[in-house]
Amino acid sequence: MSRPEVLSPAGHWPQLHAAIDAGADAVYFGLTHFTARAKTGFTLAELPEAMRTLHARGVKGYVTYNSLVFDSELPQAAHGLASIAEAGADAIIVQDLAVVKLAREIAPALEIFGSTQMSVTSAEGARVARSLGASRVVLARELSLDEIRAIRSQTDLGLEVFCHGALCVSYSGQCFSSEAWGGRSANRGQCAQACRLPYEMLVDGVEEPLGDARYLLSPGDLYALRQIPELVDIGVTGLKIEGRYKDANYVALTTRAYRKAVDDACAKQALSVMAEEEARLEQVYSRGLGPYFLTGTNHQAVVKGRSPRHRGILCGKVVRVERSGIFIRPEGSAAPPVKPGDGIVFDAADWRSPQEPEEGGRVYEAAHRDNGEIELRFGNGAVDPSRIRPGDLVWRTHDPAIDKALRALPPHRQRVDVHAIARAGEPLRIEWKVGEHFVETASIGPLPSAQNRAITKEYLAEQLGRLGNTPYELGSVSVDIQGSPFAPPSLLNHLRREAVERLQTLRSSRPRFTVSDPSAALDRLTTTALEAAPAAPQLHLLVRTPEQLDAALAVHPASVTLDYLDLYGLLPSLDRVKASGIEARVASPRVLKPGEERIAAFLLKCDCPVLVRSAALLSTLAGRRPLSGDFSLNAANAITARELLSRGLERIAPTHDLNAAQIAELARRTGADKIEAIVYQHLPVFHTEHCVFCRFLSTGTSYRDCGRPCERHRVELRDPSGRAHPVMADVGCRNTVFGAEAQEASEHLTAWLDAGVRHFRVEFVHESAAAVARIAEAFADTLARRFSHSDLRCRLRDIAPQGITQGSLFVPAGSVLPILQ
């Protein structure tokens, strides 16, 4: 049985030291750029020292270089890769295919791990990562234990799995809410956490009463401590703790718990983590802990919806509020005792605004009454009693006793195994081994024969085990003793100190990488796009209902793409498109899990071009059908786009992280005839395994028992600004939340046409057939130069029911990129 690594997060130095002392096998952290957590990280100047600190304690360091990179940033990214390799990083964690290719050119020996931002959910996805040069992938958090086991059985690539921490409601790498609504991209490390906002649910236009479930897209936090034995048995390579924004206490507690769980599982022992330790994990940070997707789909469990914030441990409910204090009654036998110094928050179900602060503060006095109630008193002005009501839940959000307990814990030490060769008349030789590192120390002169006390195994263990404040503890001791040699304690102390010093020096040394010139590497990957022959612009329409299809066919576009919930029920519509003489395409799902291979077979059976939305499906379908790549492949630069095109695509839609100017530049660098620009759509802001139809419109736990409300009802989520965002399910019962406003590109059509773009796509979500006809005709007239672009914008403003926006296409002043020469 292989022992998986325990991987701990580090935002900066305090968390890095906490992870080391708690027993992490590896620490992952970002830099101040090109990382999925942009608000924290080390500078490049700090990186060599961070790596020396880790290696001196036998801990590996993995650098998260896992954001999308724009064409203008590729030189900086290339030089950063060279610096990472030179600093001695053990691996990089990467999302963008261009970064993978650059790393292979600049530092071929540097290990590459595919980030969870790559959205790998199948063995085929893992094989794609391997073909690019990755030795490990971080699997999507939405996979179950059975699905992970299935992937493991089909690939020997390293598999890393999240075991603790925050869950994103959207598949990582497939969230565009921050980009759409805030101009800051989650794929660029700037998540605005729109999933943690309150939403109202509209069902067929009517608000659905949901009680205290206001945060419909805010999942609880992953807690897989009790699933560790099975994950070890499956053979995962790494167990990853989420939390680069968390503090050192969180890192220390989670790392210690999972270190102990892994050691127990590998030793075939029962979990030795005590209930008190588990409670500390909930106390230090929790939105509600559970294994969630790991143990299978249960949409009733993943999102409770009452709060999006850290809660800690439930202490009880408010009974009454008096002038003297606030009286609470503990909830159940597991409620922790409230004491002075504890941080408390009062959770009221009817607070609707996330901007409105919750009441809470430090307990000044906690008086326990004979009737079981506890009277809480706070400092002057710490809480406003008028905002606290009977029935409010009371949570302990901070326990200062944890801080004290952590300070008292000894740091994790690594085992050093010792073999001594002691022979009278010869120098004493001692071999010291820590993991893969080995040193030998020896006395200068030969050992004399003992007059009284000869060397024994027990004597050596006593003297050599005095490792004090070093990072080591004595492991096994073996001896080869001949005669009756004698060694004074002073000699053994000297050899022990020498061994520790040499081990530290050896382990702190950097891995030796051959690093190529980054500018030359970038030049090798940069090619000049061939100029396409002049061609008339073509309009492509994407529809999601048969009613929309009727209107689309009447416009006679270059192609019609069918993106239906009932994938298997689209065959009649497919036949209609083919019979019209218009090219028909079928859109694939964005995610395929183990057991869903039949979907790929169905797409082949359709005998038509496919709009591909995952790298795994691209690999499966390449060469068997004409393929176009969609935005979800996250082509943010020309190197990535050309790599995807080389794998079997005819055209590709750029990622939604690019603005309009960057799309024009990508067209120039890639080949304008290879780009399919989306000129009208409701941006797909979230793509989720969690199903709001099942959770709130049924009592079922999955598609097996939910009654399929997605087929009967039209659902929207209304945000605090009053915008109603459509929600649709796909063939895998995954939900996509679309932006309320229509994102359109009328202001940018001229620039795109000047850049040579000739393929333009219009997508519909909840639009009526009449709206589809008017919008499609408006774009057809504009591309045929019967309408100006300003006229197009006016027409769209009149048609779009919730308005129009430039959204992610907006180009800030002064940000237009230079044209590639």
XYZ file of C-alpha atoms in Angstrom, residues 302-575:
274
model
C -24.485 19.787 0.164
C -26.214 23.159 0.560
C -28.153 23.945 3.721
C -28.490 27.573 2.675
C -28.822 29.282 6.066
C -25.428 31.010 6.077
C -22.391 31.367 3.795
C -19.910 32.119 6.573
C -17.808 30.381 9.194
C -20.095 29.150 11.955
C -17.917 27.052 14.214
C -19.793 24.944 16.774
C -23.483 25.285 17.640
C -23.893 26.193 21.299
C -27.661 26.573 21.572
C -30.610 28.877 20.954
C -31.584 32.199 22.417
C -34.369 31.760 24.986
C -34.908 35.387 25.966
C -33.177 38.743 26.000
C -33.087 40.775 29.214
C -31.312 43.919 30.295
C -28.875 41.878 32.354
C -27.860 39.579 29.518
C -28.861 37.126 26.808
C -30.153 33.752 27.936
C -29.473 30.693 25.802
C -30.275 27.010 26.152
C -27.678 24.481 24.959
C -28.713 22.329 22.003
C -28.079 18.652 22.756
C -25.419 16.916 24.774
C -22.667 17.790 22.288
C -23.050 21.558 22.767
C -19.739 22.986 24.010
C -19.637 24.849 27.314
C -19.603 28.597 26.719
C -16.966 30.454 28.707
C -15.519 33.942 28.999
C -13.343 34.856 26.031
C -15.272 32.769 23.521
C -16.277 34.429 20.261
C -20.040 34.176 19.734
C -22.310 34.989 16.795
C -26.111 35.112 16.833
C -27.597 33.583 13.699
C -31.000 35.047 12.823
C -32.889 33.366 9.993
C -34.508 36.575 8.713
C -31.354 38.616 8.042
C -31.289 38.832 4.295
C -28.459 41.147 3.346
C -24.923 39.758 3.375
C -23.718 43.321 3.933
C -25.653 43.581 7.201
C -23.338 42.506 10.017
C -24.408 39.721 12.300
C -24.552 40.373 16.009
C -21.807 38.825 18.084
C -18.720 39.410 20.132
C -16.491 38.134 22.931
C -18.244 36.701 25.964
C -17.372 38.713 29.074
C -19.237 36.475 31.516
C -21.120 33.178 31.190
C -23.350 32.298 34.145
C -24.750 28.761 34.154
C -28.218 28.556 35.763
C -29.808 25.633 37.567
C -32.477 25.272 34.862
C -29.781 24.568 32.252
C -29.817 28.039 30.743
C -26.679 30.110 30.315
C -26.729 33.864 30.739
C -24.238 35.561 28.433
C -22.924 39.026 29.160
C -20.781 41.109 26.822
C -18.675 44.240 27.140
C -20.322 47.633 26.775
C -21.489 48.148 23.211
C -20.154 44.779 22.002
C -23.603 43.600 20.882
C -26.940 45.269 20.175
C -29.547 43.305 22.181
C -32.387 44.814 20.131
C -31.233 42.779 17.128
C -31.191 39.491 19.019
C -34.421 37.502 19.281
C -35.609 34.274 20.877
C -34.969 31.367 18.517
C -31.737 32.774 17.107
C -29.017 30.127 16.870
C -25.879 30.742 18.896
C -22.548 29.651 17.445
C -19.113 29.710 19.004
C -16.916 31.075 16.213
C -13.682 31.211 18.207
C -12.314 29.329 21.191
C -9.152 30.887 22.684
C -8.384 27.551 24.341
C -7.419 26.223 20.906
C -4.753 28.906 20.539
C -3.279 27.888 23.897
C -3.426 24.163 23.096
C -1.644 24.662 19.777
C 1.202 26.568 21.382
C 1.792 23.601 23.691
C 1.965 20.987 20.932
C 5.449 19.717 20.020
C 6.506 20.061 16.383
C 6.348 17.034 14.149
C 9.711 15.273 13.920
C 10.995 12.966 11.254
C 12.300 9.522 12.043
C 16.037 8.972 11.669
C 17.176 5.364 11.443
C 20.673 4.576 12.696
C 23.106 1.759 11.975
C 26.367 1.698 13.960
C 29.502 -0.311 13.188
C 31.633 -0.525 16.350
C 34.765 -2.643 16.377
C 37.640 -2.427 18.820
C 40.729 -1.062 17.067
C 38.722 0.569 14.217
C 36.992 3.960 13.879
C 33.358 4.046 14.970
C 31.078 4.474 11.916
C 27.443 5.512 12.204
C 25.021 5.606 9.248
C 22.045 7.977 9.560
C 19.044 7.693 7.232
C 16.040 10.031 6.976
C 13.732 9.080 4.127
C 15.827 9.121 0.976
C 18.677 11.073 2.589
C 21.738 9.346 4.034
C 24.924 10.511 5.778
C 27.731 8.703 7.558
C 29.781 9.977 10.481
C 32.943 8.420 11.864
C 35.360 8.919 14.740
C 38.802 10.228 13.867
C 40.687 7.475 15.650
C 40.072 3.812 16.430
C 37.941 2.735 19.369
C 39.800 1.325 22.366
C 38.708 -1.821 24.145
C 36.441 -1.193 27.102
C 37.812 -1.467 30.613
C 34.354 -1.336 32.233
C 31.411 -0.414 30.003
C 31.488 -1.588 26.375
C 29.243 -0.219 23.633
C 25.801 -1.832 23.516
C 22.748 -1.207 21.375
C 20.925 0.256 24.374
C 23.787 2.619 25.183
C 23.933 3.877 21.611
C 20.148 4.379 21.481
C 20.261 6.404 24.712
C 23.082 8.674 23.548
C 22.137 9.070 19.878
C 18.450 9.610 20.689
C 19.159 12.895 22.462
C 17.999 14.888 19.456
C 16.505 17.716 21.525
C 15.300 20.662 19.412
C 16.295 19.113 16.110
C 13.689 18.147 13.468
C 14.406 14.455 14.136
C 13.452 11.661 16.479
C 15.294 8.372 16.780
C 13.774 5.525 14.818
C 15.306 2.084 14.518
C 18.779 1.334 15.843
C 20.815 -1.549 14.488
C 24.396 -2.393 15.430
C 27.352 -4.405 14.204
C 29.573 -4.819 17.299
C 32.777 -6.856 17.363
C 34.877 -7.219 20.500
C 34.283 -4.858 23.421
C 34.746 -1.386 21.950
C 34.405 1.706 24.134
C 33.093 5.148 23.130
C 32.695 8.028 25.591
C 29.423 10.040 25.593
C 31.319 13.094 24.320
C 32.272 11.256 21.103
C 28.703 10.107 20.498
C 27.398 13.627 21.159
C 29.877 15.029 18.633
C 28.909 12.466 15.962
C 25.215 13.098 16.615
C 25.576 16.867 16.208
C 27.663 16.385 13.063
C 25.041 14.074 11.587
C 22.234 16.543 12.264
C 24.181 19.385 10.678
C 25.050 17.348 7.595
C 21.502 16.066 7.197
C 20.179 19.623 7.366
C 22.690 20.802 4.779
C 21.926 17.857 2.504
C 18.175 18.245 2.712
C 18.264 22.009 2.251
C 20.112 21.755 -1.048
C 18.078 22.603 -4.115
C 17.143 20.051 -6.752
C 19.343 20.517 -9.787
C 17.355 21.468 -12.866
C 18.635 22.308 -16.296
C 16.939 25.623 -17.019
C 16.759 26.951 -20.574
C 16.520 30.579 -21.579
C 12.820 31.478 -21.124
C 12.742 33.982 -23.979
C 14.125 31.405 -26.384
C 11.632 28.837 -25.115
C 8.769 31.232 -25.758
C 10.097 31.964 -29.237
C 10.104 28.234 -30.012
C 6.425 27.987 -29.084
C 5.383 31.145 -30.911
C 4.450 30.771 -34.551
C 3.090 33.261 -37.041
C -0.516 32.625 -37.968
C -1.230 32.046 -41.634
C -3.434 34.702 -43.151
C -6.824 33.251 -44.011
C -8.410 33.756 -47.388
C -11.089 36.482 -47.393
C -14.526 35.110 -46.611
C -17.963 36.422 -45.771
C -18.907 36.424 -42.080
C -20.981 33.458 -40.975
C -23.666 33.371 -38.288
C -23.981 30.313 -36.041
C -26.970 29.893 -33.729
C -27.193 27.793 -30.550
C -30.654 26.859 -29.283
C -31.895 24.931 -26.277
C -35.544 24.160 -27.101
C -37.515 22.946 -30.145
C -39.439 26.246 -30.122
C -36.207 28.203 -30.437
C -35.149 25.868 -33.238
C -38.229 26.785 -35.292
C -37.206 30.433 -35.238
C -33.528 29.679 -35.857
C -34.154 27.655 -38.989
C -36.146 30.500 -40.488
C -33.058 32.745 -40.373
C -30.966 30.250 -42.432
C -27.719 30.582 -40.428
C -24.476 28.829 -41.337
C -25.093 26.292 -38.592
C -27.445 25.469 -35.739
C -26.103 23.928 -32.536
C -28.495 21.904 -30.375
C -27.793 22.172 -26.649
C -30.733 20.281 -25.104
C -31.349 19.060 -21.571
C -32.675 15.811 -22.998
C -29.677 14.897 -25.108
C -31.253 11.664 -26.269
C -34.481 13.450 -27.193
C -32.840 15.855 -29.625
C -32.713 13.408 -32.533
C -35.956 14.687 -34.134
C -34.597 18.241 -33.958
C -31.299 17.054 -35.386
C -33.114 15.476 -38.318
